[in-house]
Coordinates of C-alpha atoms in Angstrom, one line a residue:
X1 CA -40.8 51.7 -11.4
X2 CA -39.3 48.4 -9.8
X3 CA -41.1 47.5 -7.0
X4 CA -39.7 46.6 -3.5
X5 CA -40.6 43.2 -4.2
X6 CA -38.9 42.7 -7.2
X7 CA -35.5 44.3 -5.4
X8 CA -35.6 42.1 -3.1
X9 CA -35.9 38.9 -5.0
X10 CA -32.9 40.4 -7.4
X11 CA -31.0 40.9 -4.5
X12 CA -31.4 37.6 -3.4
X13 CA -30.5 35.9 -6.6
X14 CA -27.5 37.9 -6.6
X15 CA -26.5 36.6 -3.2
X16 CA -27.2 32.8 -3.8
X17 CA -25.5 33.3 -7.6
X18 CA -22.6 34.8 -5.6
X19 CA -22.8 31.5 -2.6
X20 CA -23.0 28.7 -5.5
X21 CA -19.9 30.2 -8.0
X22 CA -16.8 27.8 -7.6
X23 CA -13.1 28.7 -8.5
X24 CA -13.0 25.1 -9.7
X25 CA -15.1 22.2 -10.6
X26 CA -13.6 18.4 -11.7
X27 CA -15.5 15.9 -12.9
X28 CA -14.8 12.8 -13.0
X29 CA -17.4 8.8 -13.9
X30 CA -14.4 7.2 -11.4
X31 CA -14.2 9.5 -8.7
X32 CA -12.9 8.1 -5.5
X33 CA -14.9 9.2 -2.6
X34 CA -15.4 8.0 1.1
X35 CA -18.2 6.7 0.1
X36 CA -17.0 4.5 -3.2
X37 CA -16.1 5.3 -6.6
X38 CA -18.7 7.1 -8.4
X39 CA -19.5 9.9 -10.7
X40 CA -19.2 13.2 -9.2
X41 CA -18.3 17.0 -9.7
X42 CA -15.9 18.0 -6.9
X43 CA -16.6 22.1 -6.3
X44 CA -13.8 24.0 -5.2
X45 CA -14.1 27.0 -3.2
X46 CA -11.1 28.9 -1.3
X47 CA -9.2 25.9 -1.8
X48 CA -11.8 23.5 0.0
X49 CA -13.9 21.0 -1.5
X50 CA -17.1 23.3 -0.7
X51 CA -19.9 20.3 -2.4
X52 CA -19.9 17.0 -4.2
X53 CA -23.3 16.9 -6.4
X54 CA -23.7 14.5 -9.2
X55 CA -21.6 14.2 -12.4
X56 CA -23.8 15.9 -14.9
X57 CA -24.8 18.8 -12.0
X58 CA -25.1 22.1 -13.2
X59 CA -22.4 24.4 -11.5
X60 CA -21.1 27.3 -12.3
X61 CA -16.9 27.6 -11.2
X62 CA -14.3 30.2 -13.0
X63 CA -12.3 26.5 -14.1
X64 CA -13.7 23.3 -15.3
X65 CA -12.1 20.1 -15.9
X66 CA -14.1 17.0 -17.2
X67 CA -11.9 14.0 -16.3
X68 CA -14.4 11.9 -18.5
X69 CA -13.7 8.0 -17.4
X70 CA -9.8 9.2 -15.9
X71 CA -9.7 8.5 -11.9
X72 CA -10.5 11.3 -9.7
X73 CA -8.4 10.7 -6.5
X74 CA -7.5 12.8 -3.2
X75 CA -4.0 13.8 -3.1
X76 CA -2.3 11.0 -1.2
X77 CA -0.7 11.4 2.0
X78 CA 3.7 9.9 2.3
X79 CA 4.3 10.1 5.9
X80 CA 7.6 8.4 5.4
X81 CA 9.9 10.8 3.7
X82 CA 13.7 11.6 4.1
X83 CA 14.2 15.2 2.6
X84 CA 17.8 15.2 3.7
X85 CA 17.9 19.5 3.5
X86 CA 19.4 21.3 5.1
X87 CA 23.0 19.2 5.4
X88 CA 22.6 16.7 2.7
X89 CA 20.7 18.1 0.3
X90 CA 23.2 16.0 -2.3
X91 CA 20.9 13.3 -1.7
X92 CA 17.5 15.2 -2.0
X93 CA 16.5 18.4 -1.2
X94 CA 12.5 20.2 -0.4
X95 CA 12.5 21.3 -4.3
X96 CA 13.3 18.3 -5.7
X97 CA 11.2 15.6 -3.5
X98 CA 8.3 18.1 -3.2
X99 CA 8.2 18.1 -7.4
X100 CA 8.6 14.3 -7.4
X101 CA 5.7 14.0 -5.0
X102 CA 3.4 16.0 -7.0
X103 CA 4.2 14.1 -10.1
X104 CA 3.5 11.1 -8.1
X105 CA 0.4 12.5 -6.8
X106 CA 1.3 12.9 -3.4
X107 CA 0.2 16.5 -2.2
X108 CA 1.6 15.8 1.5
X109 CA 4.4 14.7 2.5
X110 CA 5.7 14.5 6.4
X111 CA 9.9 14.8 6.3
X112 CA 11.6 12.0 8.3
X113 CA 13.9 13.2 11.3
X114 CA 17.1 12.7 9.9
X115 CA 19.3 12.3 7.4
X116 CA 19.8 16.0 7.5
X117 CA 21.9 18.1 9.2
X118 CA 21.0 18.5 12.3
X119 CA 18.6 16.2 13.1
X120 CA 15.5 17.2 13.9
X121 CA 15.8 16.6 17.8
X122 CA 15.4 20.3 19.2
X123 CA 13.1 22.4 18.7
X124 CA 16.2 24.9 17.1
X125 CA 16.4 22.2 14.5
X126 CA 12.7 22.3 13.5
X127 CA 13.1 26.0 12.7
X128 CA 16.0 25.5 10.7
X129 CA 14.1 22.3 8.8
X130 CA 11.5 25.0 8.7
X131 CA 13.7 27.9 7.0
X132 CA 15.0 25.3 4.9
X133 CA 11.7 24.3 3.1
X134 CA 9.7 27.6 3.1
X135 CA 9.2 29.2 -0.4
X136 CA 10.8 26.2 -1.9
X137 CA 7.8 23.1 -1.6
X138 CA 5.7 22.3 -4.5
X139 CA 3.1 20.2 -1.8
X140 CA 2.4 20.8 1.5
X141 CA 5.1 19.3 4.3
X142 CA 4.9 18.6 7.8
X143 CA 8.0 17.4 10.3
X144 CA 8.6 14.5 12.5
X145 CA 10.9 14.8 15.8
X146 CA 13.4 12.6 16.5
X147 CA 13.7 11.0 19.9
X148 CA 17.3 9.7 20.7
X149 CA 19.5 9.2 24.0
X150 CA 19.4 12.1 26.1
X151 CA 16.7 14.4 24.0
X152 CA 13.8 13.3 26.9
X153 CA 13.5 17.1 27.8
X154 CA 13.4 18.5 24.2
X155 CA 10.6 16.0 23.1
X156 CA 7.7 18.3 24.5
X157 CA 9.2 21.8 23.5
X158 CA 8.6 20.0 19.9
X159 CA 5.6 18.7 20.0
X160 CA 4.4 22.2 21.3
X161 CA 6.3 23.5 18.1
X162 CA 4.3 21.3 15.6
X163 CA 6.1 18.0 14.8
X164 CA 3.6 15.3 14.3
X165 CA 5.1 12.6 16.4
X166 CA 8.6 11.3 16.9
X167 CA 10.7 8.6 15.4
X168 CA 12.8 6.2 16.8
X169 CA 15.4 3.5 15.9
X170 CA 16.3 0.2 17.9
X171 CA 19.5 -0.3 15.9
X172 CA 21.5 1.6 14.0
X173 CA 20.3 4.4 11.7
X174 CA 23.5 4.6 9.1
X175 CA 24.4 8.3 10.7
X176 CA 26.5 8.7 14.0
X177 CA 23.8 12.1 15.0
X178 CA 21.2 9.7 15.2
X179 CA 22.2 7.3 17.4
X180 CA 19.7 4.2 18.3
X181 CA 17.2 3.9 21.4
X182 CA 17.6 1.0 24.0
X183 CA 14.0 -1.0 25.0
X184 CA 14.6 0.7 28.0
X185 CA 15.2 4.8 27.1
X186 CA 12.0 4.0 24.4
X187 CA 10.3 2.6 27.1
X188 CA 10.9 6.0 29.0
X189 CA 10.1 8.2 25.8
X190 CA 6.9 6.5 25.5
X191 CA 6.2 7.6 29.4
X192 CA 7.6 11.2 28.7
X193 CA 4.9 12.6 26.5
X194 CA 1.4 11.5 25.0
X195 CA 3.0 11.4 21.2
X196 CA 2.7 9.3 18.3
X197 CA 5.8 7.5 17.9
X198 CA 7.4 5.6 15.1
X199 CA 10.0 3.2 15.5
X200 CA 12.2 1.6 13.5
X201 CA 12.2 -2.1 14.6
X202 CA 14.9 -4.3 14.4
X203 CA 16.6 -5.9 16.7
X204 CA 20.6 -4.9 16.9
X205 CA 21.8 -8.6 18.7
X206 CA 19.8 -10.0 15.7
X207 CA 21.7 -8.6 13.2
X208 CA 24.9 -10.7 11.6
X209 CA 28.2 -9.4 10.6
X210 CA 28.5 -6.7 7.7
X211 CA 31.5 -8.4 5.9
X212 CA 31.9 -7.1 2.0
X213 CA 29.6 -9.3 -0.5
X214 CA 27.9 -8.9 -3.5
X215 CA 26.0 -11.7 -2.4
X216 CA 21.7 -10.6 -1.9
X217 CA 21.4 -13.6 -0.3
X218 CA 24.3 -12.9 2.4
X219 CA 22.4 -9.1 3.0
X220 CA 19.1 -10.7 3.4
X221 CA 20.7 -13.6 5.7
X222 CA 22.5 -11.0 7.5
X223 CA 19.3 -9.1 8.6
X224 CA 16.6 -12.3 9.1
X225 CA 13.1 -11.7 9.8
X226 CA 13.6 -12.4 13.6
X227 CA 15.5 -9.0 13.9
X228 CA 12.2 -7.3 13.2
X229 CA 10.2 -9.9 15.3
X230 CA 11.8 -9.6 18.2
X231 CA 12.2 -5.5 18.7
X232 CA 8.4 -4.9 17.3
X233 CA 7.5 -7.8 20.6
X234 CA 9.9 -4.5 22.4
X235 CA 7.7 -1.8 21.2
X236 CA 4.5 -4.0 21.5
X237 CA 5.8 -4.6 25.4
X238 CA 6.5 -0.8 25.5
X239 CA 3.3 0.3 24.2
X240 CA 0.8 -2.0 26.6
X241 CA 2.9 -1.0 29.8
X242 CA 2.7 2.6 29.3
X243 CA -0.4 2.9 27.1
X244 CA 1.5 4.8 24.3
X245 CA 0.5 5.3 20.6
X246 CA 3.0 3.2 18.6
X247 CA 4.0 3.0 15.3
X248 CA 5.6 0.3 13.6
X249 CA 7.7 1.6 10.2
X250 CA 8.4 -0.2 7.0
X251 CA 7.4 -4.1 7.8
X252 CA 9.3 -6.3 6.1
X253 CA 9.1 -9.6 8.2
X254 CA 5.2 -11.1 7.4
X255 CA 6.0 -13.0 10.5
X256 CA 5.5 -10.1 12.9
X257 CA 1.8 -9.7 11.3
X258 CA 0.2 -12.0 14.1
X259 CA 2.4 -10.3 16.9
X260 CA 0.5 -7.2 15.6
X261 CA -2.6 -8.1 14.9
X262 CA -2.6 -9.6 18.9
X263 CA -1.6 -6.5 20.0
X264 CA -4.2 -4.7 18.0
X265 CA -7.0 -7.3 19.5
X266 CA -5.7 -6.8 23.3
X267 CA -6.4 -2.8 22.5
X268 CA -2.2 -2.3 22.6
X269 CA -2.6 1.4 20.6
X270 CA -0.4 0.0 17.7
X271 CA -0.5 0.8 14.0
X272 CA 1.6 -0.6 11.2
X273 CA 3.3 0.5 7.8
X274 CA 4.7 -1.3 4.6
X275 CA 5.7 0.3 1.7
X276 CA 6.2 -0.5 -1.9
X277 CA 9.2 -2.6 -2.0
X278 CA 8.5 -4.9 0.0
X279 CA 4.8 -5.3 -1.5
X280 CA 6.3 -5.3 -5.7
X281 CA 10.0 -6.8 -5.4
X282 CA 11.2 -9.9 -4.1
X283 CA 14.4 -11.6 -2.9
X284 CA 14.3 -13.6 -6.4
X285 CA 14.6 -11.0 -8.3
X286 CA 17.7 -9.3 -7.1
X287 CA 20.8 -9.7 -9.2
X288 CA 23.9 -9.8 -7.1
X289 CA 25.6 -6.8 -6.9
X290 CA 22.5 -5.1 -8.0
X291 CA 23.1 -2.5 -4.6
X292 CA 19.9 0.4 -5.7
X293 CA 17.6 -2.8 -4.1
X294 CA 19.6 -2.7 -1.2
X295 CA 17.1 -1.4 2.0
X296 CA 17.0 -2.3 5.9
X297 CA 15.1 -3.6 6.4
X298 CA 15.5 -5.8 3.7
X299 CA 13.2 -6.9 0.5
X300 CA 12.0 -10.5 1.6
X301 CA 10.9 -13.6 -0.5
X302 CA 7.6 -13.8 -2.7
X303 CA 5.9 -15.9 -0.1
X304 CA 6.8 -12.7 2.6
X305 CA 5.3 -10.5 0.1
X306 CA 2.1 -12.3 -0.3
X307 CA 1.2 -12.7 3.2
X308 CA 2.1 -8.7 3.5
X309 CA -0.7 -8.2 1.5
X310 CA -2.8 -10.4 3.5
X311 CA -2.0 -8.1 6.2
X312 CA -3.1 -5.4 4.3
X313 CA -6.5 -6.7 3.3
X314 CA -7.2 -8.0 6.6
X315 CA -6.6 -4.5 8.5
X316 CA -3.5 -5.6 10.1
X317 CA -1.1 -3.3 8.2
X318 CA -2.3 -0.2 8.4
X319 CA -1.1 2.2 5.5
X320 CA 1.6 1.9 2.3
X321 CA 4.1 4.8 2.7
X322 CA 7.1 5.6 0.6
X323 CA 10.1 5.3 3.2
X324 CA 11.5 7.6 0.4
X325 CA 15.6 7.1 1.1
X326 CA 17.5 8.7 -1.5
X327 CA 20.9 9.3 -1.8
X328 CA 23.8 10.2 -4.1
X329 CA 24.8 7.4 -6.7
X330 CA 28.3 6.8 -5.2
X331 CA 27.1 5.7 -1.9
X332 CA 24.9 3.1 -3.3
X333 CA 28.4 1.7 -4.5
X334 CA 27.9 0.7 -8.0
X335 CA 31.2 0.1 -8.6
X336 CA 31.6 -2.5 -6.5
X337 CA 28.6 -4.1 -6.0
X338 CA 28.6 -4.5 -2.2
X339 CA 25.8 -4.6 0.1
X340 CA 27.8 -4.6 3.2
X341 CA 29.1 -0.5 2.2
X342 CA 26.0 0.7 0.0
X343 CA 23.4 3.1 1.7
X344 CA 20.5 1.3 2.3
X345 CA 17.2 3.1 0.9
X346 CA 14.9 3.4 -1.8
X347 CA 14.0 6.6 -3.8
X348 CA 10.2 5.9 -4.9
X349 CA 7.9 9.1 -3.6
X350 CA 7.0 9.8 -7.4
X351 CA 6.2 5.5 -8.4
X352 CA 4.5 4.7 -5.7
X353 CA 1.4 4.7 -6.8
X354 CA 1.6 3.1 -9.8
X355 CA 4.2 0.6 -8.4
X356 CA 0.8 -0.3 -5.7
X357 CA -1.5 0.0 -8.8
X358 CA -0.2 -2.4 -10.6
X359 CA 0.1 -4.9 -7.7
X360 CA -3.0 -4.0 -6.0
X361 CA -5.0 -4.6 -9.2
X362 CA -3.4 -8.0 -10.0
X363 CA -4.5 -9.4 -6.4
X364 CA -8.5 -8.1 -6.9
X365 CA -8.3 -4.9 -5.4
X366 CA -9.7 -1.2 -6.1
X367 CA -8.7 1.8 -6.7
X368 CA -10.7 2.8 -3.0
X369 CA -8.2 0.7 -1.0
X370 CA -4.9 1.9 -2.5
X371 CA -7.0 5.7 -1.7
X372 CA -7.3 4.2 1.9
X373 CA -4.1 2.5 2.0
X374 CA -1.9 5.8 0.8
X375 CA -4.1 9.1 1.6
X376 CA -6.9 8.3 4.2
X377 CA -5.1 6.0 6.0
X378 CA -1.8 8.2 6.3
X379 CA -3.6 11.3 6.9
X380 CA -4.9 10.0 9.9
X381 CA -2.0 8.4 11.1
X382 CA -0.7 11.8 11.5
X383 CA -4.0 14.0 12.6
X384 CA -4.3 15.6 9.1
X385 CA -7.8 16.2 9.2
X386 CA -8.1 18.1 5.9
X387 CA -6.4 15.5 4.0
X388 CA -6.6 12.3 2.2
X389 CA -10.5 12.4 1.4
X390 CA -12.8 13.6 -1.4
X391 CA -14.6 15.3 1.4
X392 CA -16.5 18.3 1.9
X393 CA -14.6 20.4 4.0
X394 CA -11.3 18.9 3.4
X395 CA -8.6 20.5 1.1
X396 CA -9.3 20.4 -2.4
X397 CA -6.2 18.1 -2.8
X398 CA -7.0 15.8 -5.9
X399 CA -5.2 13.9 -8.8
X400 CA -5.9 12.8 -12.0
X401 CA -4.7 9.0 -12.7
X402 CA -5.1 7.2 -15.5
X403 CA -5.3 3.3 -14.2
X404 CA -5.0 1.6 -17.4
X405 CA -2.5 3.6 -19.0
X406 CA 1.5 1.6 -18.3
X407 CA 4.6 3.2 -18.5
X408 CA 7.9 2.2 -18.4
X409 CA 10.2 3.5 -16.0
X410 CA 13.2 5.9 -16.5
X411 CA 15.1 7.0 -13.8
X412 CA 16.6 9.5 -16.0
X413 CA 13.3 11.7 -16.5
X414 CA 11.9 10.9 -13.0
X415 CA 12.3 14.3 -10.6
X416 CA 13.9 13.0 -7.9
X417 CA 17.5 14.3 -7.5
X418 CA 19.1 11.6 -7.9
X419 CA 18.5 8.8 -11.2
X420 CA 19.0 5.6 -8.8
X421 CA 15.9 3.0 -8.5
X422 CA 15.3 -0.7 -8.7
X423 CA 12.4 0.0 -10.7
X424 CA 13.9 1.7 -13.7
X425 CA 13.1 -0.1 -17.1
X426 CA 10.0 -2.1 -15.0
X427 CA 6.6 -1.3 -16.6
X428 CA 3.9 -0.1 -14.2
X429 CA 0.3 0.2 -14.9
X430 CA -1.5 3.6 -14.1
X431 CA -0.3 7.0 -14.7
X432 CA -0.8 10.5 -13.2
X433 CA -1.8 12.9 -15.4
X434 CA -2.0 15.9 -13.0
X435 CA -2.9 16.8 -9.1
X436 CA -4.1 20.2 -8.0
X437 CA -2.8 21.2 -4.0
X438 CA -5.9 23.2 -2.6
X439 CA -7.5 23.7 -5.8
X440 CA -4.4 25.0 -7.7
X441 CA -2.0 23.0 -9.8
X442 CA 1.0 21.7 -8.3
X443 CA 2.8 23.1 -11.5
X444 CA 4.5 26.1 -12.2
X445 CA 5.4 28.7 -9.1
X446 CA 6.1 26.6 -5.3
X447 CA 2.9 26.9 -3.2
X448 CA 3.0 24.5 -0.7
X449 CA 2.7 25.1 2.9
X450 CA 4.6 24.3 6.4
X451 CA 2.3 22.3 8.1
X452 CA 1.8 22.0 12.1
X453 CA 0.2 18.9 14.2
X454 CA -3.3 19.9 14.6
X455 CA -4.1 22.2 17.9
X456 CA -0.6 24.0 16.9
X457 CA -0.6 27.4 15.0

């Protein structure tokens, strides 16, 4: 007869076999956690990283994977991407930039405002973004709000709905339903609702003429650092009048970096993005007529780019974000080679972390500040708790890069929807060899999730 005792003790085994089973286990000698990179098993349970225990730890998990000396990273965080669905999903659509960003290891992506059809300025709009993107998203995907003239009472009906914040431009955006924001109306967005906002700063009576050239030289002279200089000194004004959260998007001009950092040091609530362009091409390198470089605002000079990433290492700039802008190859007007008519944007969500890679590693820097640069750093930007961190308690969001492997670039086998890129034919170093969203791969059947602004179900 088994005695009571003896039940008991079974029973309890049972329970804590039953507590420490994973679905998944990954380890990895170079995994990237918040505390340094290290060696480390990453258990997965109900898509949650449920413990991180030493490398050689013995746990038991339904999957294994030993990474061996490969890179164990979180699943980085874009909050700079232009979907285009629904309305001009020619340019991109959610299938085809969600499958580009997990290739590229990005497991989150937050959608940009416009260039779709409608914008998302109402709350109506959101829904149809919404509609738009469910079933359909290989990574998880969260909204922005637009704020333009006249929206003031349909910013806080979206924010209740979920959007993370709201963008803004001070000049032009390219499309007529997105018209531009005075100092003045973004002054009185800022005092409308407690929001994040992000603006796109530069300043419209800076700007030159758009007369036809094939000239990069003319483009570049034609929107000069002091456009960006003098509307972020707007938003900096805005923000330490009304006490607003402020954004500044894509930095280009290095000579805004002490505005910033002034700002920052006064207590202004002011954060700041660059992205990959303007921290791996330069001015010198673009061929006239070469129009896929062509982005506003504009790739700057070598000595720009090297005090950008002074501003990154010093905490100035805050994050490194796509500002994924695709769009179809005839408006990047090939043909002719001018800047003045070609869409300006870049279509990089599935290089950018190899095009940072290579850079980052070049100037002395790790693989734990491109993690903080382009998942923990973006993930907070936009209140993602969950993400951007090899954390327990946090989504088991990870990728598998390889940062000695190089490839060479082909914008024909690249997922995007579109085969247009300044980087095609460059070699990068560091390749990813596979991501997992919540503790699945990002392969094989859409399983990505809407996302809301934390508070919002």
């Amino acid at each position: 007869m088994i005695s009571a005792d003896l039940r008991v003790r079974d029973h309890l085994t049972h329970l804590e076999a039953e507590l420490t089973d994973f679905d998944l286990v990954v380890r990895s000698r170079r995994a990237i956690t918040p505390d340094g990179e290290r060696p480390a098993a990453i258990a997965v349970r109900d898509g949650r990283i449920a413990e991180i225990t030493d490398y050689h730890a013995p746990l038991h998990a339904d999957r294994e994977e030993d990474l061996g000396r490969l890179a164990l990273l979180p699943g980085l965080v874009d909050t700079h991407v232009h979907v285009n669905e629904p309305g001009r999903t020619e340019w991109e659509g959610f299938a085809s930039a969600t499958r580009a960003a997990a290739a590229g290891g990005v497991t989150t992506i937050v959608d940009m405002p416009l260039n779709s059809l409608p914008p998302t300025t109402t709350a109506d709009a959101l829904t149809l973004k919404r509609k738009a993107a469910a079933g359909r998203i290989q990574v998880d995907v969260g909204f922005w709000g637009g704020a333009v003239p006249g929206n003031l009472a349909d910013l806080a009906p979206l924010h209740d709905a979920g959007v993370f914040g709201f963008k803004a431009f001070l000049i032009d955006s390219g499309v007529p339903e997105f018209p531009p924001l005075t100092p003045e109306q973004l002054r009185a967005a800022f005092q409308e609702i407690d929001a994040l906002f992000l603006v796109h700063a530069e300043d419209p009576d800076s700007v030159g003429g758009h007369e036809s050239s094939t000239s990069y030289a003319d483009f570049v002279a034609s929107r000069p650092r002091s456009a960006e200089n003098t509307a972020i000194a707007h938003v900096v004004a805005a923000a330490r009048k009304t006490g607003a959260r402020a954004h500044i998007l894509h930095l280009s001009s290095s000579e805004a970096v002490p505005l910033i950092a002034a700002a920052k040091a006064d207590g202004v609530r002011i954060t700041a993005e660059t992205c990959p362009h303007y921290l791996a091409l330069t001015a010198e390198e673009v061929p006239d007529g070469a129009t896929e470089f062509k982005c506003c605002p504009p790739i700057r000079d070598a000595a720009n780019r090297d005090a950008l990433w002074a501003a990154l290492a010093d905490g100035v700039i805050d994050v490194i974000v796509s500002d994924h802008s695709p769009c179809t190859p005839e408006l990047k007007r090939a043909d002719t080679g001018d800047f003045a008519a070609a869409w300006g944007g870049i279509a990089s969500l599935q290089l950018s972390l190899p095009i940072i890679w290579t850079q980052a590693r070049e100037r002395g820097h790790s693989l734990n500040d491109v993690v903080r640069w382009m998942a923990s750093g973006p993930a907070a930007l936009a209140g993602l708790g969950a993400k951007g961190r090899l954390a327990v308690g946090g989504d088991a969001d990870l990728v598998v890069f390889d940062p000695d492997a190089t490839q060479r670039v082909d914008v024909e086998r690249l997922q995007h929807r579109n085969p247009v890129s300044p980087y095609h034919d460059k070699i990068l170093t560091g390749v990813v060899l596979g991501s997992w969203l919540r503790g699945n791969p990002t392969v094989g059947e859409p399983a990505g999730r809407l996302l809301h602004r934390e508070g919002v179900k």
